[in-house]
PDB file of C-alpha atoms in Angstrom:
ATOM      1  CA  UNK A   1      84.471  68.509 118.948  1.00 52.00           C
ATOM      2  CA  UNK A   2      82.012  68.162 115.906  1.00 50.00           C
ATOM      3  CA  UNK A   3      82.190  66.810 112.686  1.00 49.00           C
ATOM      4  CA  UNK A   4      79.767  67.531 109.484  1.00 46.00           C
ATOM      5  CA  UNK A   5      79.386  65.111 106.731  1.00 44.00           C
ATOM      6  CA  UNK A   6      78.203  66.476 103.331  1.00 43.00           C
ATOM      7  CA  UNK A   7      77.230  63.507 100.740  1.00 45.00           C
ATOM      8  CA  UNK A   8      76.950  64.156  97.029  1.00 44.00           C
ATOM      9  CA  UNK A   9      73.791  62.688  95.827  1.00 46.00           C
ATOM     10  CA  UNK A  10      73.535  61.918  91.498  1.00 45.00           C
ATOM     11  CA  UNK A  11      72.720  65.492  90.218  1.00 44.00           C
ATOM     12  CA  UNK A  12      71.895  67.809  93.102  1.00 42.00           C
ATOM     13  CA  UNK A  13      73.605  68.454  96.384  1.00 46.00           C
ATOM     14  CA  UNK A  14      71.696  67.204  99.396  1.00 51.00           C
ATOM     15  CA  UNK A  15      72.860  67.863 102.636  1.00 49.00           C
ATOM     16  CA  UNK A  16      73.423  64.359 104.250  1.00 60.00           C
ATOM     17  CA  UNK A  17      75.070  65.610 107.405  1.00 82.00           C
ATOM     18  CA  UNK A  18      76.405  63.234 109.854  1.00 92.00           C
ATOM     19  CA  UNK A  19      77.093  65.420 113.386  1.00 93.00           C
ATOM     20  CA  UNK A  20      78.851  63.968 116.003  1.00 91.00           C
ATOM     21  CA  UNK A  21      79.275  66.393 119.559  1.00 91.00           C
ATOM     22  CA  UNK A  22      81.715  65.078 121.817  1.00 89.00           C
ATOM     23  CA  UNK A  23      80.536  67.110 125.897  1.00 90.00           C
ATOM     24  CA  UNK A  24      81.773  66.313 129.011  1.00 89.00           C
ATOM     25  CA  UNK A  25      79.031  63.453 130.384  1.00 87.00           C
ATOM     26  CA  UNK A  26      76.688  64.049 133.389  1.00 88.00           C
ATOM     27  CA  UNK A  27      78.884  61.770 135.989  1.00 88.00           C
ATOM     28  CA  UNK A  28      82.115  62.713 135.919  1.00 88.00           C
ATOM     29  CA  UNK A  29      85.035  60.629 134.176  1.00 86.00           C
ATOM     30  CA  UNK A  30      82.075  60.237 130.992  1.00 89.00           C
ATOM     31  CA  UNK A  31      82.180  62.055 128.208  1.00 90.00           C
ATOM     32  CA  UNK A  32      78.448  62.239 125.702  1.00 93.00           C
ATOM     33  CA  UNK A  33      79.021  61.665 121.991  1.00 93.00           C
ATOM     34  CA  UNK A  34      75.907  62.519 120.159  1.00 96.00           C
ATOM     35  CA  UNK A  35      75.521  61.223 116.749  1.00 96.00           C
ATOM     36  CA  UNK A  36      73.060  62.676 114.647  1.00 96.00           C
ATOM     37  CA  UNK A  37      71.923  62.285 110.946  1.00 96.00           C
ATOM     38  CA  UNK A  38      72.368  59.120 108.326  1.00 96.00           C
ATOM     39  CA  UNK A  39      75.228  56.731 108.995  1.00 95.00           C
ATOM     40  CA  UNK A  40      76.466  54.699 105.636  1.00 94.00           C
ATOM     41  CA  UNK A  41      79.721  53.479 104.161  1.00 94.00           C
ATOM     42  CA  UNK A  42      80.504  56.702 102.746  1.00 92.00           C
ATOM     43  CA  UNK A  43      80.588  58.601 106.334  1.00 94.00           C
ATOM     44  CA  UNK A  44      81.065  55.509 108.724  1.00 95.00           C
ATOM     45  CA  UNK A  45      84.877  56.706 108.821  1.00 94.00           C
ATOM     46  CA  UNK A  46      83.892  60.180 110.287  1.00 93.00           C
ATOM     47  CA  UNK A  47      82.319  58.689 113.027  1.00 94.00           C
ATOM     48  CA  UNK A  48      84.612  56.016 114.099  1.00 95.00           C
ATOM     49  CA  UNK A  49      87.512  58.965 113.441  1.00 94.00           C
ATOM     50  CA  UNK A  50      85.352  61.207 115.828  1.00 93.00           C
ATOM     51  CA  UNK A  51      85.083  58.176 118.293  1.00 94.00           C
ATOM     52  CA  UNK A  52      88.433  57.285 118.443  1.00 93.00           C
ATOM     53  CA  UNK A  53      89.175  61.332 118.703  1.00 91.00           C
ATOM     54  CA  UNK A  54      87.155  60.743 122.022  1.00 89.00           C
ATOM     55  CA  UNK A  55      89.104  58.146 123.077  1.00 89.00           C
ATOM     56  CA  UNK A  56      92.264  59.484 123.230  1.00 87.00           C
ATOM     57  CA  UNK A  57      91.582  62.890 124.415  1.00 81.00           C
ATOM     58  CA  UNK A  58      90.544  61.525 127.873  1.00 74.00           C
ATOM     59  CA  UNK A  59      90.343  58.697 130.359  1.00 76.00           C
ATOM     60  CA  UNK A  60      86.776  58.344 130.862  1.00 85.00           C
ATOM     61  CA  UNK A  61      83.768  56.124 129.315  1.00 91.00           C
ATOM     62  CA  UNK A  62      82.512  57.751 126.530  1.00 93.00           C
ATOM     63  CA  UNK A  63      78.744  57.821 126.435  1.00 95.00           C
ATOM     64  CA  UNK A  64      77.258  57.414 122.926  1.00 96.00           C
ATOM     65  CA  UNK A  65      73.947  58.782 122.738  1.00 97.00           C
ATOM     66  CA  UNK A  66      72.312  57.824 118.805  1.00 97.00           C
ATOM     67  CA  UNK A  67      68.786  58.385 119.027  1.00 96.00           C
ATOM     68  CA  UNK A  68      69.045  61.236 116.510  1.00 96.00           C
ATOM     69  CA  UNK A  69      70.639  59.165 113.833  1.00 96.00           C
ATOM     70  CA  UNK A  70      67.824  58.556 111.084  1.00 95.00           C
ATOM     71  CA  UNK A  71      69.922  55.882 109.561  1.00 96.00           C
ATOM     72  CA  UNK A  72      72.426  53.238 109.851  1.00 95.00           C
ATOM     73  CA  UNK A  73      74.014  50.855 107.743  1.00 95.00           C
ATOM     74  CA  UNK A  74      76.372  47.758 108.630  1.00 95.00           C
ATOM     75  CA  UNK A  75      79.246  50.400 107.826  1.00 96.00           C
ATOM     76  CA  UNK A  76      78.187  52.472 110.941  1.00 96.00           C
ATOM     77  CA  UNK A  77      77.742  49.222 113.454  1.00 97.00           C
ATOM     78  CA  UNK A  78      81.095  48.048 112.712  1.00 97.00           C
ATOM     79  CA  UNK A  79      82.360  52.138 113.249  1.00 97.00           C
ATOM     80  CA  UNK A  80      80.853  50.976 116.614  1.00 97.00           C
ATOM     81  CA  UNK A  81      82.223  47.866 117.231  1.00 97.00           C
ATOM     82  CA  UNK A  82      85.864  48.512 116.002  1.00 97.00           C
ATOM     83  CA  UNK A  83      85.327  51.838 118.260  1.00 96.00           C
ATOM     84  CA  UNK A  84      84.372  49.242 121.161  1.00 96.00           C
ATOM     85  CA  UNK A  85      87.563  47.154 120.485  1.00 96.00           C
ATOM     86  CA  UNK A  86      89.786  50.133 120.725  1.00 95.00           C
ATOM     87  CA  UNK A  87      88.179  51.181 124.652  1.00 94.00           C
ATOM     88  CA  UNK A  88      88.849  48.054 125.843  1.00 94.00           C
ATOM     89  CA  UNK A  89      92.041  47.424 124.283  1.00 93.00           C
ATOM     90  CA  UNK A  90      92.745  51.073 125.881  1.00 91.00           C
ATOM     91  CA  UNK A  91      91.149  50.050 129.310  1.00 91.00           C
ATOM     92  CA  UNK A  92      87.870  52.115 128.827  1.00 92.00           C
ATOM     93  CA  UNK A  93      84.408  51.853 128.459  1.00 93.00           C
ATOM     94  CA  UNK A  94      82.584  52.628 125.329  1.00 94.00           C
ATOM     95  CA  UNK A  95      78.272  52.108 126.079  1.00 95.00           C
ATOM     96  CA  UNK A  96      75.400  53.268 123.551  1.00 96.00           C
ATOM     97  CA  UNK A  97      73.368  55.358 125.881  1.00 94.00           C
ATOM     98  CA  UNK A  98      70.233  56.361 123.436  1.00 95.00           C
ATOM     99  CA  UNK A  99      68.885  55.109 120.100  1.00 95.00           C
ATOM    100  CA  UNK A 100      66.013  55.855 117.615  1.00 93.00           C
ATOM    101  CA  UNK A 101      64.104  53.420 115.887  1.00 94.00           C
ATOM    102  CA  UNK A 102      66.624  52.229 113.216  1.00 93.00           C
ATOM    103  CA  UNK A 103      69.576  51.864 115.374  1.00 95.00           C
ATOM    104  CA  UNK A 104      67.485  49.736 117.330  1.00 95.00           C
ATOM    105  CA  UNK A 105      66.301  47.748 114.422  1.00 95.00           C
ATOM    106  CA  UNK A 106      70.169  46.892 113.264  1.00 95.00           C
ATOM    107  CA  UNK A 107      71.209  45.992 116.989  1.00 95.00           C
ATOM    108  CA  UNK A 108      68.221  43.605 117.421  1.00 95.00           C
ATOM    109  CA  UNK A 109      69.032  42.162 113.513  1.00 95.00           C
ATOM    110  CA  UNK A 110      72.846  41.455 114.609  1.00 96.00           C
ATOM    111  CA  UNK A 111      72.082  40.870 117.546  1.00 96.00           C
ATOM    112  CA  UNK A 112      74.807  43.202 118.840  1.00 95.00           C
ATOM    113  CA  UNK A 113      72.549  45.602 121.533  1.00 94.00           C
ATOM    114  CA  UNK A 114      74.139  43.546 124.481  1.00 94.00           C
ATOM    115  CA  UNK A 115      77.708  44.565 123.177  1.00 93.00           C
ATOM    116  CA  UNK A 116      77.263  48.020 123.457  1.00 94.00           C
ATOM    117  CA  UNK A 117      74.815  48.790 125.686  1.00 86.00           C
TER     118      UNK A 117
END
């Protein structure tokens, strides 16, 4: 499963993509979703649709490797979080694997890395 963001900046079209692969994981019962590209509030939805996607489409913890994603906004945390609430209302486990430099950054600023790693 994949899904491919294109964002309309002013004038010219620049390819903004946001990718997110959804693989079976390397133990089984996990399942890898890797995020790549620039998370903000206009393609937050697309990941937290592909997340939930995830979710429902199997039992096991879903594996969420971001250390490809160049950057994230507050929009694409709470994709995470509300993602995070929906596993464990479900009974599953939802853990951030991987992350680059500015996911880091925002998880140390909210002070959220211990939620979802």
């Amino acid at each position: 499963m994949a899904a491919i963001m294109y964002e309309d900046r002013s004038d010219t079209l620049e390819a903004v993509a946001l990718e997110v692969d959804v693989t079976p994981g390397p133990q089984p019962g996990t399942f890898t979703v890797r995020v790549s590209g620039e998370i903000d509030f206009d393609n937050a939805a697309t990941l937290r649709t592909a997340l939930l996607a995830a979710l429902v489409s199997d039992r096991g913890t879903l594996l969420v490797d971001m250390s490809r994603v160049t950057f994230c906004d507050c929009a694409g945390l709470h994709a995470l979080l509300a993602s995070r609430r929906a596993s464990q209302r479900a009974g599953r486990r939802l853990r951030v694997t991987a992350v680059g430099r500015p996911v880091e950054r925002l998880l140390q600023l909210t002070a959220t890395r211990d939620l979802l790693t």
